[in-house]
PDB file of C-alpha atoms in Angstrom:
ATOM      1  CA  MET A   1      18.052  62.665  -6.504  1.00 58.00           C
ATOM      2  CA  ALA A   2      20.578  60.749  -7.305  1.00 84.00           C
ATOM      3  CA  PHE A   3      18.077  59.091 -10.211  1.00 96.00           C
ATOM      4  CA  THR A   4      14.217  59.499 -10.275  1.00 98.00           C
ATOM      5  CA  LEU A   5      12.622  56.371  -9.574  1.00 98.00           C
ATOM      6  CA  SER A   6       9.401  54.412 -10.615  1.00 98.00           C
ATOM      7  CA  THR A   7       8.177  50.711 -10.194  1.00 98.00           C
ATOM      8  CA  ASP A   8       5.199  48.943 -11.264  1.00 97.00           C
ATOM      9  CA  THR A   9       1.574  48.723  -9.305  1.00 96.00           C
ATOM     10  CA  VAL A  10       3.247  44.904  -9.081  1.00 96.00           C
ATOM     11  CA  CYS A  11       5.241  46.411  -6.048  1.00 97.00           C
ATOM     12  CA  ASP A  12       1.902  47.061  -4.177  1.00 97.00           C
ATOM     13  CA  ILE A  13       2.529  50.078  -1.652  1.00 97.00           C
ATOM     14  CA  PHE A  14      -0.885  51.955  -1.783  1.00 96.00           C
ATOM     15  CA  ARG A  15       0.102  54.624  -4.165  1.00 95.00           C
ATOM     16  CA  SER A  16      -0.325  57.804  -2.081  1.00 95.00           C
ATOM     17  CA  GLU A  17       2.282  56.159   0.177  1.00 97.00           C
ATOM     18  CA  LEU A  18       4.747  56.363  -3.201  1.00 97.00           C
ATOM     19  CA  ARG A  19       3.066  59.917  -3.676  1.00 97.00           C
ATOM     20  CA  GLU A  20       4.508  61.203  -1.041  1.00 97.00           C
ATOM     21  CA  ARG A  21       8.042  58.894  -1.390  1.00 98.00           C
ATOM     22  CA  GLY A  22       8.221  60.205  -4.639  1.00 97.00           C
ATOM     23  CA  ILE A  23       8.480  57.189  -6.878  1.00 98.00           C
ATOM     24  CA  GLU A  24       7.031  56.761  -9.708  1.00 98.00           C
ATOM     25  CA  TYR A  25       4.245  54.037 -10.679  1.00 98.00           C
ATOM     26  CA  ILE A  26       2.754  52.994 -13.862  1.00 97.00           C
ATOM     27  CA  PRO A  27      -0.206  51.554 -12.938  1.00 95.00           C
ATOM     28  CA  THR A  28      -1.012  47.617 -13.366  1.00 94.00           C
ATOM     29  CA  HIS A  29      -4.649  46.088 -15.298  1.00 94.00           C
ATOM     30  CA  TYR A  30      -6.724  43.735 -13.729  1.00 95.00           C
ATOM     31  CA  THR A  31     -10.642  43.206 -14.080  1.00 96.00           C
ATOM     32  CA  ILE A  32     -13.234  41.868 -11.706  1.00 95.00           C
ATOM     33  CA  GLU A  33     -17.952  41.449 -12.403  1.00 94.00           C
ATOM     34  CA  GLY A  34     -16.623  41.674 -15.896  1.00 94.00           C
ATOM     35  CA  LYS A  35     -15.107  45.467 -15.719  1.00 95.00           C
ATOM     36  CA  GLU A  36     -11.208  46.760 -15.926  1.00 95.00           C
ATOM     37  CA  TYR A  37      -9.681  48.498 -13.798  1.00 95.00           C
ATOM     38  CA  LEU A  38      -6.653  49.806 -13.185  1.00 94.00           C
ATOM     39  CA  ASP A  39      -4.325  49.054  -9.952  1.00 94.00           C
ATOM     40  CA  GLU A  40      -4.703  52.365  -8.259  1.00 92.00           C
ATOM     41  CA  PHE A  41      -5.645  51.569  -4.494  1.00 94.00           C
ATOM     42  CA  THR A  42      -4.652  53.477  -1.881  1.00 94.00           C
ATOM     43  CA  ASN A  43      -5.314  52.293   0.700  1.00 95.00           C
ATOM     44  CA  TYR A  44      -6.866  48.558   2.940  1.00 95.00           C
ATOM     45  CA  ASP A  45     -10.682  49.007   3.066  1.00 96.00           C
ATOM     46  CA  GLN A  46      -9.833  48.822  -1.049  1.00 96.00           C
ATOM     47  CA  ILE A  47      -8.179  45.165  -0.525  1.00 96.00           C
ATOM     48  CA  LYS A  48     -10.799  43.710   1.573  1.00 96.00           C
ATOM     49  CA  ASP A  49     -13.590  45.201  -0.848  1.00 97.00           C
ATOM     50  CA  PHE A  50     -11.551  43.221  -3.223  1.00 96.00           C
ATOM     51  CA  TYR A  51     -11.144  40.136  -1.784  1.00 96.00           C
ATOM     52  CA  ASN A  52     -14.115  39.988  -0.350  1.00 96.00           C
ATOM     53  CA  LYS A  53     -15.927  39.884  -4.257  1.00 96.00           C
ATOM     54  CA  ILE A  54     -13.216  36.650  -4.594  1.00 93.00           C
ATOM     55  CA  ARG A  55     -15.019  34.917  -1.183  1.00 93.00           C
ATOM     56  CA  ALA A  56     -19.023  35.559  -3.303  1.00 93.00           C
ATOM     57  CA  GLY A  57     -17.366  34.387  -6.057  1.00 91.00           C
ATOM     58  CA  GLU A  58     -15.757  36.303  -8.673  1.00 92.00           C
ATOM     59  CA  MET A  59     -12.835  35.258 -10.961  1.00 91.00           C
ATOM     60  CA  PRO A  60      -9.851  37.590 -11.413  1.00 93.00           C
ATOM     61  CA  THR A  61      -8.463  37.966 -14.100  1.00 92.00           C
ATOM     62  CA  THR A  62      -5.725  41.037 -15.064  1.00 93.00           C
ATOM     63  CA  SER A  63      -3.695  41.747 -18.502  1.00 92.00           C
ATOM     64  CA  GLN A  64       0.515  42.845 -18.395  1.00 91.00           C
ATOM     65  CA  VAL A  65       1.134  47.263 -18.999  1.00 94.00           C
ATOM     66  CA  THR A  66       1.895  47.508 -22.542  1.00 95.00           C
ATOM     67  CA  MET A  67       4.271  48.934 -24.474  1.00 96.00           C
ATOM     68  CA  SER A  68       1.599  51.617 -25.708  1.00 97.00           C
ATOM     69  CA  GLU A  69       1.854  52.348 -21.915  1.00 97.00           C
ATOM     70  CA  TYR A  70       5.373  52.639 -20.700  1.00 98.00           C
ATOM     71  CA  GLU A  71       6.134  54.069 -23.826  1.00 98.00           C
ATOM     72  CA  VAL A  72       3.492  57.121 -22.194  1.00 98.00           C
ATOM     73  CA  PHE A  73       4.665  56.692 -19.284  1.00 98.00           C
ATOM     74  CA  PHE A  74       8.322  56.963 -19.504  1.00 98.00           C
ATOM     75  CA  GLY A  75       7.887  59.614 -22.332  1.00 97.00           C
ATOM     76  CA  LYS A  76       6.293  60.963 -19.539  1.00 97.00           C
ATOM     77  CA  MET A  77       8.740  60.538 -17.114  1.00 97.00           C
ATOM     78  CA  ILE A  78      11.865  62.010 -19.787  1.00 96.00           C
ATOM     79  CA  GLU A  79       9.981  65.785 -19.666  1.00 96.00           C
ATOM     80  CA  LYS A  80       8.957  65.629 -15.605  1.00 96.00           C
ATOM     81  CA  TYR A  81      12.329  64.404 -14.345  1.00 96.00           C
ATOM     82  CA  GLU A  82      16.205  65.077 -15.447  1.00 94.00           C
ATOM     83  CA  GLY A  83      19.153  63.495 -15.304  1.00 95.00           C
ATOM     84  CA  ASP A  84      18.149  58.749 -14.975  1.00 97.00           C
ATOM     85  CA  ILE A  85      15.443  56.449 -13.910  1.00 98.00           C
ATOM     86  CA  VAL A  86      15.310  53.488 -12.125  1.00 98.00           C
ATOM     87  CA  HIS A  87      12.698  51.611 -12.473  1.00 98.00           C
ATOM     88  CA  ILE A  88      11.788  47.879 -10.953  1.00 98.00           C
ATOM     89  CA  THR A  89       9.270  45.754 -12.450  1.00 98.00           C
ATOM     90  CA  ILE A  90       7.192  43.158 -11.595  1.00 96.00           C
ATOM     91  CA  SER A  91       9.190  39.829 -12.191  1.00 96.00           C
ATOM     92  CA  SER A  92       9.923  39.007 -16.605  1.00 95.00           C
ATOM     93  CA  GLY A  93       9.617  35.143 -14.828  1.00 93.00           C
ATOM     94  CA  LEU A  94       5.502  35.357 -14.868  1.00 92.00           C
ATOM     95  CA  THR A  95       5.074  38.591 -17.637  1.00 93.00           C
ATOM     96  CA  THR A  96       5.832  39.248 -21.106  1.00 94.00           C
ATOM     97  CA  SER A  97       5.390  43.500 -19.212  1.00 95.00           C
ATOM     98  CA  PRO A  98       9.641  43.679 -18.521  1.00 96.00           C
ATOM     99  CA  MET A  99      10.534  43.333 -21.469  1.00 96.00           C
ATOM    100  CA  PHE A 100       8.340  45.814 -22.556  1.00 97.00           C
ATOM    101  CA  ALA A 101      10.570  48.487 -20.951  1.00 97.00           C
ATOM    102  CA  ARG A 102      12.926  47.745 -21.925  1.00 97.00           C
ATOM    103  CA  GLN A 103      12.632  47.644 -24.930  1.00 98.00           C
ATOM    104  CA  VAL A 104      11.033  51.195 -24.526  1.00 98.00           C
ATOM    105  CA  ALA A 105      14.013  51.998 -23.067  1.00 98.00           C
ATOM    106  CA  GLN A 106      15.538  51.273 -25.688  1.00 98.00           C
ATOM    107  CA  ASN A 107      14.448  53.021 -27.703  1.00 97.00           C
ATOM    108  CA  ILE A 108      14.127  56.134 -26.101  1.00 97.00           C
ATOM    109  CA  HIS A 109      18.011  56.027 -24.804  1.00 97.00           C
ATOM    110  CA  GLU A 110      18.806  55.687 -28.640  1.00 97.00           C
ATOM    111  CA  ALA A 111      16.761  58.503 -29.282  1.00 96.00           C
ATOM    112  CA  THR A 112      17.357  60.540 -27.118  1.00 96.00           C
ATOM    113  CA  GLY A 113      20.795  60.117 -25.369  1.00 96.00           C
ATOM    114  CA  ARG A 114      18.160  59.588 -21.687  1.00 96.00           C
ATOM    115  CA  ASN A 115      19.146  56.754 -19.437  1.00 97.00           C
ATOM    116  CA  ILE A 116      15.882  54.242 -18.409  1.00 98.00           C
ATOM    117  CA  TYR A 117      17.289  51.928 -16.391  1.00 98.00           C
ATOM    118  CA  ILE A 118      14.777  48.644 -15.595  1.00 98.00           C
ATOM    119  CA  VAL A 119      15.604  45.953 -12.758  1.00 98.00           C
ATOM    120  CA  ASP A 120      13.565  43.244 -12.485  1.00 98.00           C
ATOM    121  CA  SER A 121      12.911  42.095  -9.198  1.00 97.00           C
ATOM    122  CA  LEU A 122      12.217  38.943 -10.208  1.00 97.00           C
ATOM    123  CA  ALA A 123       9.681  38.513  -7.930  1.00 96.00           C
ATOM    124  CA  ALA A 124       6.130  40.146  -7.725  1.00 96.00           C
ATOM    125  CA  THR A 125       4.143  41.819  -4.480  1.00 96.00           C
ATOM    126  CA  ILE A 126       5.794  42.068  -1.102  1.00 96.00           C
ATOM    127  CA  ALA A 127       9.330  40.699  -2.244  1.00 97.00           C
ATOM    128  CA  THR A 128       9.548  43.948  -5.801  1.00 98.00           C
ATOM    129  CA  ARG A 129       8.625  45.710  -2.936  1.00 98.00           C
ATOM    130  CA  GLN A 130      11.818  45.060  -0.939  1.00 98.00           C
ATOM    131  CA  VAL A 131      13.673  46.254  -3.390  1.00 98.00           C
ATOM    132  CA  VAL A 132      11.842  49.582  -4.815  1.00 98.00           C
ATOM    133  CA  ASP A 133      12.616  50.122   0.047  1.00 98.00           C
ATOM    134  CA  GLU A 134      16.038  49.588  -1.204  1.00 98.00           C
ATOM    135  CA  ALA A 135      15.880  51.351  -4.534  1.00 98.00           C
ATOM    136  CA  GLN A 136      14.686  54.527  -2.843  1.00 98.00           C
ATOM    137  CA  ARG A 137      17.107  53.996   0.056  1.00 97.00           C
ATOM    138  CA  LEU A 138      19.731  54.513  -2.274  1.00 97.00           C
ATOM    139  CA  ARG A 139      18.367  57.352  -4.115  1.00 97.00           C
ATOM    140  CA  ASP A 140      17.275  59.161  -1.087  1.00 96.00           C
ATOM    141  CA  GLU A 141      21.640  58.775  -0.250  1.00 96.00           C
ATOM    142  CA  GLY A 142      22.952  59.946  -3.468  1.00 96.00           C
ATOM    143  CA  ALA A 143      23.247  57.220  -4.820  1.00 96.00           C
ATOM    144  CA  ASP A 144      24.244  57.023  -8.898  1.00 95.00           C
ATOM    145  CA  ALA A 145      21.416  55.185 -11.087  1.00 97.00           C
ATOM    146  CA  LYS A 146      24.411  52.781 -13.100  1.00 96.00           C
ATOM    147  CA  ASP A 147      25.405  51.594  -9.229  1.00 96.00           C
ATOM    148  CA  ALA A 148      22.305  51.819  -7.653  1.00 97.00           C
ATOM    149  CA  VAL A 149      21.284  48.473 -10.698  1.00 98.00           C
ATOM    150  CA  GLU A 150      24.494  46.940  -9.962  1.00 97.00           C
ATOM    151  CA  PHE A 151      23.672  46.853  -6.423  1.00 98.00           C
ATOM    152  CA  LEU A 152      19.952  45.806  -6.794  1.00 98.00           C
ATOM    153  CA  GLU A 153      20.520  43.525  -9.057  1.00 97.00           C
ATOM    154  CA  ASN A 154      22.770  41.813  -7.285  1.00 97.00           C
ATOM    155  CA  PHE A 155      20.018  42.043  -4.102  1.00 98.00           C
ATOM    156  CA  VAL A 156      17.518  40.761  -5.611  1.00 97.00           C
ATOM    157  CA  ASN A 157      19.660  37.750  -5.786  1.00 96.00           C
ATOM    158  CA  HIS A 158      20.245  37.374  -2.099  1.00 97.00           C
ATOM    159  CA  LEU A 159      15.868  37.938  -1.669  1.00 97.00           C
ATOM    160  CA  HIS A 160      14.054  34.925  -0.663  1.00 97.00           C
ATOM    161  CA  THR A 161      10.524  34.960  -1.345  1.00 97.00           C
ATOM    162  CA  TRP A 162       7.764  32.254  -0.271  1.00 96.00           C
ATOM    163  CA  PHE A 163       4.007  31.626  -0.525  1.00 93.00           C
ATOM    164  CA  MET A 164       1.192  29.666   0.743  1.00 93.00           C
ATOM    165  CA  PRO A 165      -2.408  29.708  -1.868  1.00 90.00           C
ATOM    166  CA  TYR A 166      -4.725  28.952   0.700  1.00 88.00           C
ATOM    167  CA  ASP A 167      -7.445  27.706  -1.830  1.00 81.00           C
ATOM    168  CA  LEU A 168      -7.232  25.175  -4.511  1.00 77.00           C
ATOM    169  CA  MET A 169     -10.597  25.872  -6.279  1.00 73.00           C
ATOM    170  CA  HIS A 170     -10.359  29.172  -7.146  1.00 74.00           C
ATOM    171  CA  LEU A 171      -6.943  27.705  -8.398  1.00 68.00           C
ATOM    172  CA  LYS A 172      -8.536  25.334 -10.426  1.00 65.00           C
ATOM    173  CA  ARG A 173     -11.287  28.233 -11.679  1.00 63.00           C
ATOM    174  CA  GLY A 174      -8.504  29.988 -13.135  1.00 57.00           C
ATOM    175  CA  GLY A 175      -6.608  26.861 -14.397  1.00 60.00           C
ATOM    176  CA  ARG A 176      -3.342  27.093 -12.325  1.00 59.00           C
ATOM    177  CA  VAL A 177      -3.543  23.957 -10.992  1.00 60.00           C
ATOM    178  CA  SER A 178      -5.982  20.850 -12.731  1.00 69.00           C
ATOM    179  CA  GLY A 179      -9.995  19.470 -10.867  1.00 69.00           C
ATOM    180  CA  PRO A 180      -8.744  16.550  -9.649  1.00 63.00           C
ATOM    181  CA  SER A 181      -6.045  18.415  -7.621  1.00 69.00           C
ATOM    182  CA  ALA A 182      -8.048  20.975  -6.171  1.00 63.00           C
ATOM    183  CA  TYR A 183     -10.399  18.601  -5.474  1.00 63.00           C
ATOM    184  CA  ILE A 184      -8.003  16.246  -3.794  1.00 69.00           C
ATOM    185  CA  GLY A 185      -5.887  18.572  -2.624  1.00 70.00           C
ATOM    186  CA  THR A 186      -8.933  20.291  -0.463  1.00 75.00           C
ATOM    187  CA  ALA A 187      -9.752  17.124   1.128  1.00 73.00           C
ATOM    188  CA  LEU A 188      -6.556  16.312   2.110  1.00 65.00           C
ATOM    189  CA  ASN A 189      -6.672  20.346   3.589  1.00 79.00           C
ATOM    190  CA  ILE A 190      -2.282  19.776   0.935  1.00 80.00           C
ATOM    191  CA  LYS A 191      -1.231  23.086   0.492  1.00 90.00           C
ATOM    192  CA  PRO A 192       1.354  24.453  -2.331  1.00 89.00           C
ATOM    193  CA  ILE A 193       4.428  26.114  -0.659  1.00 89.00           C
ATOM    194  CA  LEU A 194       6.213  28.107  -3.816  1.00 89.00           C
ATOM    195  CA  HIS A 195       9.227  30.213  -3.830  1.00 93.00           C
ATOM    196  CA  PHE A 196       9.937  31.843  -6.448  1.00 94.00           C
ATOM    197  CA  ASP A 197      13.660  30.533  -8.458  1.00 94.00           C
ATOM    198  CA  LYS A 198      16.481  31.994  -9.689  1.00 94.00           C
ATOM    199  CA  VAL A 199      14.615  33.333 -12.976  1.00 94.00           C
ATOM    200  CA  GLY A 200      11.402  35.062 -11.436  1.00 94.00           C
ATOM    201  CA  ALA A 201       9.388  31.752 -11.171  1.00 91.00           C
ATOM    202  CA  LEU A 202       6.887  30.095  -9.145  1.00 85.00           C
ATOM    203  CA  VAL A 203       7.793  26.494  -8.476  1.00 87.00           C
ATOM    204  CA  VAL A 204       6.490  24.939  -5.725  1.00 84.00           C
ATOM    205  CA  LYS A 205       8.802  23.396  -3.492  1.00 88.00           C
ATOM    206  CA  GLN A 206       6.401  21.589  -0.156  1.00 85.00           C
ATOM    207  CA  LYS A 207       2.896  20.223   0.046  1.00 85.00           C
ATOM    208  CA  LYS A 208       2.441  19.725   3.856  1.00 90.00           C
ATOM    209  CA  ILE A 209      -1.076  19.120   5.524  1.00 89.00           C
ATOM    210  CA  GLY A 210      -3.456  21.994   7.029  1.00 91.00           C
ATOM    211  CA  PRO A 211      -1.694  25.994   7.193  1.00 92.00           C
ATOM    212  CA  SER A 212       0.139  25.046  10.528  1.00 94.00           C
ATOM    213  CA  LYS A 213       1.878  23.098   9.197  1.00 95.00           C
ATOM    214  CA  GLY A 214       2.414  24.988   5.571  1.00 95.00           C
ATOM    215  CA  ILE A 215       3.367  28.797   7.825  1.00 96.00           C
ATOM    216  CA  ALA A 216       5.767  26.226   9.806  1.00 96.00           C
ATOM    217  CA  ALA A 217       7.291  25.273   6.695  1.00 96.00           C
ATOM    218  CA  MET A 218       7.598  28.581   6.174  1.00 97.00           C
ATOM    219  CA  ILE A 219       9.692  29.787   8.823  1.00 98.00           C
ATOM    220  CA  ASP A 220      11.681  27.196   8.873  1.00 97.00           C
ATOM    221  CA  VAL A 221      12.835  28.160   5.419  1.00 96.00           C
ATOM    222  CA  PHE A 222      13.589  31.585   7.470  1.00 98.00           C
ATOM    223  CA  LYS A 223      15.071  30.193  10.681  1.00 97.00           C
ATOM    224  CA  ARG A 224      18.104  28.915   8.491  1.00 96.00           C
ATOM    225  CA  TYR A 225      18.514  30.967   5.325  1.00 96.00           C
ATOM    226  CA  SER A 226      17.913  34.795   6.584  1.00 97.00           C
ATOM    227  CA  ALA A 227      20.761  36.544   5.913  1.00 97.00           C
ATOM    228  CA  GLU A 228      22.669  36.526  10.129  1.00 96.00           C
ATOM    229  CA  LYS A 229      22.673  40.687  10.081  1.00 96.00           C
ATOM    230  CA  PRO A 230      19.500  42.181  10.492  1.00 97.00           C
ATOM    231  CA  HIS A 231      17.223  43.636   7.950  1.00 97.00           C
ATOM    232  CA  LYS A 232      13.717  44.190   6.233  1.00 97.00           C
ATOM    233  CA  VAL A 233      10.780  41.541   6.583  1.00 98.00           C
ATOM    234  CA  TYR A 234       7.469  41.475   4.914  1.00 98.00           C
ATOM    235  CA  ILE A 235       4.075  39.052   5.544  1.00 98.00           C
ATOM    236  CA  ALA A 236       2.171  38.462   2.653  1.00 97.00           C
ATOM    237  CA  SER A 237      -1.068  38.956   3.512  1.00 97.00           C
ATOM    238  CA  ALA A 238      -4.191  38.564   0.137  1.00 96.00           C
ATOM    239  CA  ASP A 239      -6.752  40.155   3.043  1.00 95.00           C
ATOM    240  CA  SER A 240      -5.467  36.677   5.314  1.00 95.00           C
ATOM    241  CA  ASP A 241      -6.738  35.662   8.665  1.00 94.00           C
ATOM    242  CA  LEU A 242      -3.298  33.537   9.176  1.00 96.00           C
ATOM    243  CA  ALA A 243      -1.280  36.498   8.678  1.00 97.00           C
ATOM    244  CA  ASP A 244      -0.943  37.905  12.425  1.00 97.00           C
ATOM    245  CA  GLU A 245       0.429  34.164  12.793  1.00 97.00           C
ATOM    246  CA  MET A 246       3.316  34.302  10.700  1.00 97.00           C
ATOM    247  CA  LEU A 247       4.632  37.691  11.105  1.00 98.00           C
ATOM    248  CA  ALA A 248       4.333  36.328  15.383  1.00 98.00           C
ATOM    249  CA  LYS A 249       6.543  33.079  14.717  1.00 98.00           C
ATOM    250  CA  ALA A 250       8.219  35.966  12.531  1.00 98.00           C
ATOM    251  CA  ARG A 251       8.964  38.258  15.101  1.00 98.00           C
ATOM    252  CA  ALA A 252       9.437  34.613  17.951  1.00 98.00           C
ATOM    253  CA  ALA A 253      12.267  33.535  14.539  1.00 98.00           C
ATOM    254  CA  ARG A 254      14.152  36.809  14.040  1.00 98.00           C
ATOM    255  CA  PRO A 255      13.129  39.142  16.741  1.00 98.00           C
ATOM    256  CA  ASP A 256      16.769  41.144  15.800  1.00 98.00           C
ATOM    257  CA  CYS A 257      14.675  42.049  12.336  1.00 98.00           C
ATOM    258  CA  GLU A 258      11.564  44.483  11.773  1.00 98.00           C
ATOM    259  CA  ILE A 259       9.347  42.769  10.325  1.00 98.00           C
ATOM    260  CA  GLU A 260       5.745  43.208   9.123  1.00 97.00           C
ATOM    261  CA  ILE A 261       2.433  42.434   7.477  1.00 98.00           C
ATOM    262  CA  ALA A 262       1.787  43.917   3.620  1.00 97.00           C
ATOM    263  CA  PRO A 263      -1.220  43.146   1.586  1.00 97.00           C
ATOM    264  CA  ILE A 264      -1.244  41.150  -1.678  1.00 97.00           C
ATOM    265  CA  GLY A 265      -2.491  43.712  -4.058  1.00 96.00           C
ATOM    266  CA  PRO A 266      -5.566  42.471  -7.068  1.00 96.00           C
ATOM    267  CA  VAL A 267      -2.904  41.491 -10.119  1.00 95.00           C
ATOM    268  CA  ILE A 268      -1.375  38.979  -7.631  1.00 94.00           C
ATOM    269  CA  GLY A 269      -4.667  38.213  -5.522  1.00 94.00           C
ATOM    270  CA  SER A 270      -6.186  37.761  -8.507  1.00 93.00           C
ATOM    271  CA  HIS A 271      -3.848  34.151  -9.014  1.00 91.00           C
ATOM    272  CA  THR A 272      -3.384  33.332  -5.315  1.00 91.00           C
ATOM    273  CA  GLY A 273      -7.442  34.367  -4.219  1.00 91.00           C
ATOM    274  CA  CYS A 274      -8.029  34.605  -0.883  1.00 93.00           C
ATOM    275  CA  ASN A 275      -5.726  33.862   2.470  1.00 94.00           C
ATOM    276  CA  ALA A 276      -2.548  33.171   0.759  1.00 94.00           C
ATOM    277  CA  VAL A 277       0.281  34.112   3.234  1.00 97.00           C
ATOM    278  CA  GLY A 278       3.874  34.548   2.728  1.00 96.00           C
ATOM    279  CA  ILE A 279       6.787  35.974   3.572  1.00 98.00           C
ATOM    280  CA  THR A 280      10.659  37.359   2.126  1.00 98.00           C
ATOM    281  CA  PHE A 281      13.737  37.893   3.655  1.00 98.00           C
ATOM    282  CA  VAL A 282      17.133  38.787   2.596  1.00 98.00           C
ATOM    283  CA  SER A 283      19.542  35.897   2.713  1.00 97.00           C
ATOM    284  CA  ASP A 284      23.506  35.876   2.693  1.00 96.00           C
ATOM    285  CA  LYS A 285      22.695  32.694   0.108  1.00 95.00           C
ATOM    286  CA  LEU A 286      22.198  32.748  -2.942  1.00 94.00           C
ATOM    287  CA  ARG A 287      17.699  31.459  -4.614  1.00 89.00           C
ATOM    288  CA  GLU A 288      18.216  28.244  -5.090  1.00 77.00           C
ATOM    289  CA  GLU A 289      16.137  27.159  -8.918  1.00 70.00           C
TER     290      GLU A 289
END
């Protein structure tokens, strides 16, 4: 094995699968019904139960991975494994956790000489999953850690991710949109279309009337900007009835690509609410601002 691979759980790959793939992970945190949990989801039943609680009126919150948690996590990693470590994180445009990871990695290098490379996915959920997939491919092919990191940092800039939150009232309860905007948007059935920009922040790019037009807008972007070469594509689903429609339209647009639905886990799902859908794909074009 050329290097050891690790990630945080905002990649939303079930933990049992991460273990099967030989990928170490540090759990992220969410709080629901007044109790804090580590994101240790291993199956779709847990995903459905989480979103059913939101449907029943719960408003989950999240907290970032702390520096002390990274110190424990990376400390155990360098004791367990020899050689370099490549760690994939949630976007630094969403949280300061990647900054903590870099600081701890630097401290460990100065103290021990060991290299822990931090790769900022500049995204979350299905897009971070896509970066982890590529990192595993490089690891399994025997790539050197430095070469892998150089490839992944370029790959991230060509990874386009678009989302459509469904429940504006959930966004209002979480303080992410104003009350008037949520009420008017809900009354008019307006669906915002967001994407991760080049610094990994989520920005609203379009607004569409109704979910079908929102899906059509994302599929249009996919058709126009997806890489000419066939590649893996993920459809994100916050336990959404719209995911199958999105999948069918994406496959019709690019039948040469491997496309599958993947869940949005509890950390990002705490912010999107139920029924959000999205798509991540590789592009020959760099991410836009």
